[in-house]
């Protein structure tokens, strides 16, 4: 099978504008898109830059836009794309460092802002917390996140509002809020009780659609909203009495 | 010049554990060639061992039994005092991880769940379904956000700077700018992981070139027991993605083309849960005898475990099978074959993770502290990373606080950086020569074919010849893409130097060791030989050539006996 790759190229230090470069690629075997990109880099153009590591969809390095779809290059099989022309673009909403390598810093900054760690409350117990599996199950959906950035990049709110933290960070916050071991005070959620936080979400659920690990991060955002509203009502009720 | 008290190189589990345990009053930073969450630790699946005794079948477990299993599993090449140290610290290490937020799976009653693993007398492996590496790495990374650990990501260390037996810092290649930069550090901790990509079939990530080990070797630090290379029994056929030992821990069968659970011929009492070296050899033997499928793989059958348990305990495996083999293990057996997985050997360090170079420490897979001997038990590598990662951070802190800072090292560091730069310019200037990826392909084939699961003198000698040819070819290597920013080609050229050294050290150790022990199986010396070979191999780089020596094994409690499973 012969493929025509159209790959987004841009070196901000050299190029005035981004452009697409064509590479033809032939293979008889089943190949992943990542394997194809590596071969193209090795055999045709070793200035082509992209990130990768695990090749098994667990490290989150190689997210990109493939014929318009957000996915990990490593788990994308060429044959399954159903087209001999393959257009590859970097994740949008992030600045381009070179070709398919984007600056993930805003994404990591957003993660830092939500305090993504457990607030353990009491002193360390000698034999650990005792928690039934069904309590822990509530967070399993969210711990599958591999921080690939697909949800952040696809989000229309991120693209227009630089304050918005994005779905991955907010879903991570919910992962901790929902963790039966977490004792963060309710007041610590005030930072996301904003337009830059949970109220920024447009609820168009693009994040849920593109997530390669089926995390459904918007579920977490919606749950945080509910929690904030319920707590607010409780407080009003308490003041009223 | 960037200057740190302690510089941790590598952002995987050992690196983060090290950084988090350094004295907070010291200036500490982590340098990593990828973002820490992209480290290969993230791919660990099955679990982490500690004798918690939480399983109904594991009430009598103790750290001593864990130590015994580790030592027996190592084919008695583990240093017993160090194995004991690790197993003793295991229990508190798990509870600390739990306290920090690791979402371990639970047993009824709410205690941390434990599953059986190979070579273990009791169900001892704590897990979070089959994503244990992912959740521990994310947790430690999140802790390092909390503690505001400084990271320099996408910086590849290219050289360790040693002067008069003392470590002064490193030289790095900054991928984003393409610059070569010296970094001064009073102590350096290497947590750079393994070298799986020296082999063509490996479970390891693409990034696992093992250059950290090679850089230490070039700087004069001895490597220990490098001939002991772990081949994991069950990697997905073709892609060689890891299929966790936990799949067998949960009850999976290994079946040949006759429909037989053939482990009964090799390890009749432990069956599928014998140690990895034994299971991997059994699988390869079956395939070689013609009992495989298409003469290439055998089946890991999980169907009898049932859909519910597979979805709950092994969701990651199921996802891998669906994504990468288009099969669902709920109703189809998984085609598997052995593949390189782990390095028992590494940078020679003592119980404090200190090497013979003052101020240079190592922990995790890149190090050989002496706990895994000739064969590592599943579930002990994550444990190794958190226990010795922590020790390395603590010990490096003690060292820094008790040592004098070397004055005027800046000039020396700059000169060393210039040397690296000059080498790169040479590759850049050349308009023809050899491409590094071709050399890498050749090296992988030699290592897989000649220095694999089964070894013999002729193959090993041939491999050494081929490696020295490749070393000659490497002198003519050139940079085809003339842009140094985010140049994976440059990364590969820089790291290939190390890969050649590692291949040489592995092969030389394997050739010299005329016995069979653990993962090292010699077709021409099929027996273990304690009289002559119950000793560690040490290889030191002297004027560019490997020099071999041996050192004693600490045998304090358990007399070596024949391994039967």
PDB file of C-alpha atoms in Angstrom, chain B residues 220-324:
ATOM      1  CA  UNK B 220      35.083   5.343  34.607  1.00  0.00           C
ATOM      2  CA  UNK B 221      32.336   3.948  36.842  1.00  0.00           C
ATOM      3  CA  UNK B 222      32.279   0.124  36.802  1.00  0.00           C
ATOM      4  CA  UNK B 223      29.194  -1.717  35.546  1.00  0.00           C
ATOM      5  CA  UNK B 224      28.092  -4.797  37.411  1.00  0.00           C
ATOM      6  CA  UNK B 225      26.450  -8.058  36.259  1.00  0.00           C
ATOM      7  CA  UNK B 226      25.486  -6.678  32.860  1.00  0.00           C
ATOM      8  CA  UNK B 227      25.251 -10.129  31.264  1.00  0.00           C
ATOM      9  CA  UNK B 228      22.032 -10.706  33.189  1.00  0.00           C
ATOM     10  CA  UNK B 229      19.308  -9.521  30.857  1.00  0.00           C
ATOM     11  CA  UNK B 230      15.721 -10.313  31.700  1.00  0.00           C
ATOM     12  CA  UNK B 231      13.487 -11.639  28.959  1.00  0.00           C
ATOM     13  CA  UNK B 232       9.850 -11.278  29.893  1.00  0.00           C
ATOM     14  CA  UNK B 233       7.872 -14.413  29.091  1.00  0.00           C
ATOM     15  CA  UNK B 234       4.802 -12.667  27.786  1.00  0.00           C
ATOM     16  CA  UNK B 235       5.045  -9.849  25.307  1.00  0.00           C
ATOM     17  CA  UNK B 236       2.389  -9.344  22.670  1.00  0.00           C
ATOM     18  CA  UNK B 237       3.466 -11.157  19.513  1.00  0.00           C
ATOM     19  CA  UNK B 238       4.807  -8.751  16.902  1.00  0.00           C
ATOM     20  CA  UNK B 239       4.625  -5.472  18.800  1.00  0.00           C
ATOM     21  CA  UNK B 240       6.269  -6.896  21.927  1.00  0.00           C
ATOM     22  CA  UNK B 241       4.163  -4.739  24.207  1.00  0.00           C
ATOM     23  CA  UNK B 242       4.244  -6.055  27.757  1.00  0.00           C
ATOM     24  CA  UNK B 243       1.437  -8.349  28.854  1.00  0.00           C
ATOM     25  CA  UNK B 244       1.737  -8.303  32.620  1.00  0.00           C
ATOM     26  CA  UNK B 245       2.717 -11.275  34.739  1.00  0.00           C
ATOM     27  CA  UNK B 246      -0.432 -10.271  36.623  1.00  0.00           C
ATOM     28  CA  UNK B 247      -2.382 -11.971  33.823  1.00  0.00           C
ATOM     29  CA  UNK B 248      -0.900 -15.252  35.019  1.00  0.00           C
ATOM     30  CA  UNK B 249      -1.215 -14.090  38.631  1.00  0.00           C
ATOM     31  CA  UNK B 250      -4.942 -13.775  38.013  1.00  0.00           C
ATOM     32  CA  UNK B 251      -4.978 -17.343  36.695  1.00  0.00           C
ATOM     33  CA  UNK B 252      -3.973 -17.177  33.011  1.00  0.00           C
ATOM     34  CA  UNK B 253      -2.613 -20.295  31.287  1.00  0.00           C
ATOM     35  CA  UNK B 254       0.246 -20.663  28.858  1.00  0.00           C
ATOM     36  CA  UNK B 255      -0.768 -23.122  26.158  1.00  0.00           C
ATOM     37  CA  UNK B 256       1.106 -24.576  23.192  1.00  0.00           C
ATOM     38  CA  UNK B 257      -0.254 -25.640  19.799  1.00  0.00           C
ATOM     39  CA  UNK B 258      -1.195 -29.043  21.224  1.00  0.00           C
ATOM     40  CA  UNK B 259      -3.486 -27.342  23.709  1.00  0.00           C
ATOM     41  CA  UNK B 260      -1.176 -28.305  26.561  1.00  0.00           C
ATOM     42  CA  UNK B 261      -0.226 -26.230  29.592  1.00  0.00           C
ATOM     43  CA  UNK B 262       3.394 -27.061  28.922  1.00  0.00           C
ATOM     44  CA  UNK B 263       4.814 -25.520  32.097  1.00  0.00           C
ATOM     45  CA  UNK B 264       4.029 -28.849  33.757  1.00  0.00           C
ATOM     46  CA  UNK B 265       7.120 -30.162  31.935  1.00  0.00           C
ATOM     47  CA  UNK B 266       9.343 -27.361  33.238  1.00  0.00           C
ATOM     48  CA  UNK B 267       8.045 -26.105  36.578  1.00  0.00           C
ATOM     49  CA  UNK B 268       5.413 -28.626  37.695  1.00  0.00           C
ATOM     50  CA  UNK B 269       4.610 -27.054  41.018  1.00  0.00           C
ATOM     51  CA  UNK B 270       4.761 -23.313  40.284  1.00  0.00           C
ATOM     52  CA  UNK B 271       3.497 -23.781  36.712  1.00  0.00           C
ATOM     53  CA  UNK B 272       2.866 -20.387  35.047  1.00  0.00           C
ATOM     54  CA  UNK B 273       4.078 -18.596  38.169  1.00  0.00           C
ATOM     55  CA  UNK B 274       7.667 -19.820  38.105  1.00  0.00           C
ATOM     56  CA  UNK B 275      10.248 -17.010  37.898  1.00  0.00           C
ATOM     57  CA  UNK B 276      10.547 -15.184  34.602  1.00  0.00           C
ATOM     58  CA  UNK B 277      13.826 -16.718  33.443  1.00  0.00           C
ATOM     59  CA  UNK B 278      12.355 -20.199  33.690  1.00  0.00           C
ATOM     60  CA  UNK B 279       9.032 -19.356  32.058  1.00  0.00           C
ATOM     61  CA  UNK B 280      10.693 -17.396  29.239  1.00  0.00           C
ATOM     62  CA  UNK B 281      13.053 -20.287  28.481  1.00  0.00           C
ATOM     63  CA  UNK B 282      10.195 -22.783  28.581  1.00  0.00           C
ATOM     64  CA  UNK B 283       8.201 -20.751  26.075  1.00  0.00           C
ATOM     65  CA  UNK B 284      11.177 -20.341  23.756  1.00  0.00           C
ATOM     66  CA  UNK B 285      11.942 -24.057  24.021  1.00  0.00           C
ATOM     67  CA  UNK B 286       8.357 -24.936  23.071  1.00  0.00           C
ATOM     68  CA  UNK B 287       8.486 -22.590  20.095  1.00  0.00           C
ATOM     69  CA  UNK B 288      11.865 -23.992  19.018  1.00  0.00           C
ATOM     70  CA  UNK B 289      10.505 -27.561  19.317  1.00  0.00           C
ATOM     71  CA  UNK B 290       7.726 -26.712  16.893  1.00  0.00           C
ATOM     72  CA  UNK B 291       5.034 -26.514  19.552  1.00  0.00           C
ATOM     73  CA  UNK B 292       4.308 -22.855  18.916  1.00  0.00           C
ATOM     74  CA  UNK B 293       1.844 -21.251  16.558  1.00  0.00           C
ATOM     75  CA  UNK B 294       3.360 -20.324  13.184  1.00  0.00           C
ATOM     76  CA  UNK B 295       6.633 -21.297  14.900  1.00  0.00           C
ATOM     77  CA  UNK B 296       6.644 -17.890  16.517  1.00  0.00           C
ATOM     78  CA  UNK B 297       4.383 -17.609  19.516  1.00  0.00           C
ATOM     79  CA  UNK B 298       2.294 -19.460  22.056  1.00  0.00           C
ATOM     80  CA  UNK B 299      -1.013 -18.604  23.689  1.00  0.00           C
ATOM     81  CA  UNK B 300      -1.731 -16.853  26.945  1.00  0.00           C
ATOM     82  CA  UNK B 301      -5.260 -17.956  27.616  1.00  0.00           C
ATOM     83  CA  UNK B 302      -7.376 -15.824  29.942  1.00  0.00           C
ATOM     84  CA  UNK B 303     -10.797 -16.930  28.759  1.00  0.00           C
ATOM     85  CA  UNK B 304     -11.548 -19.112  31.770  1.00  0.00           C
ATOM     86  CA  UNK B 305     -10.930 -16.168  34.111  1.00  0.00           C
ATOM     87  CA  UNK B 306     -14.124 -14.613  32.864  1.00  0.00           C
ATOM     88  CA  UNK B 307     -15.142 -11.300  31.418  1.00  0.00           C
ATOM     89  CA  UNK B 308     -15.869  -9.607  34.721  1.00  0.00           C
ATOM     90  CA  UNK B 309     -12.480 -10.293  36.262  1.00  0.00           C
ATOM     91  CA  UNK B 310     -10.618  -9.436  33.060  1.00  0.00           C
ATOM     92  CA  UNK B 311     -12.407  -6.098  32.814  1.00  0.00           C
ATOM     93  CA  UNK B 312     -11.823  -5.319  36.454  1.00  0.00           C
ATOM     94  CA  UNK B 313      -8.297  -6.560  37.073  1.00  0.00           C
ATOM     95  CA  UNK B 314      -6.748  -6.454  33.607  1.00  0.00           C
ATOM     96  CA  UNK B 315      -8.454  -3.612  31.740  1.00  0.00           C
ATOM     97  CA  UNK B 316      -5.169  -2.265  30.387  1.00  0.00           C
ATOM     98  CA  UNK B 317      -4.209  -5.625  28.933  1.00  0.00           C
ATOM     99  CA  UNK B 318      -7.587  -5.900  27.303  1.00  0.00           C
ATOM    100  CA  UNK B 319      -7.192  -2.419  25.834  1.00  0.00           C
ATOM    101  CA  UNK B 320      -3.703  -3.252  24.525  1.00  0.00           C
ATOM    102  CA  UNK B 321      -4.985  -6.448  22.906  1.00  0.00           C
ATOM    103  CA  UNK B 322      -7.877  -4.622  21.272  1.00  0.00           C
ATOM    104  CA  UNK B 323      -5.770  -1.667  20.113  1.00  0.00           C
ATOM    105  CA  UNK B 324      -2.661  -3.484  19.000  1.00  0.00           C
TER     106      UNK B 324
END
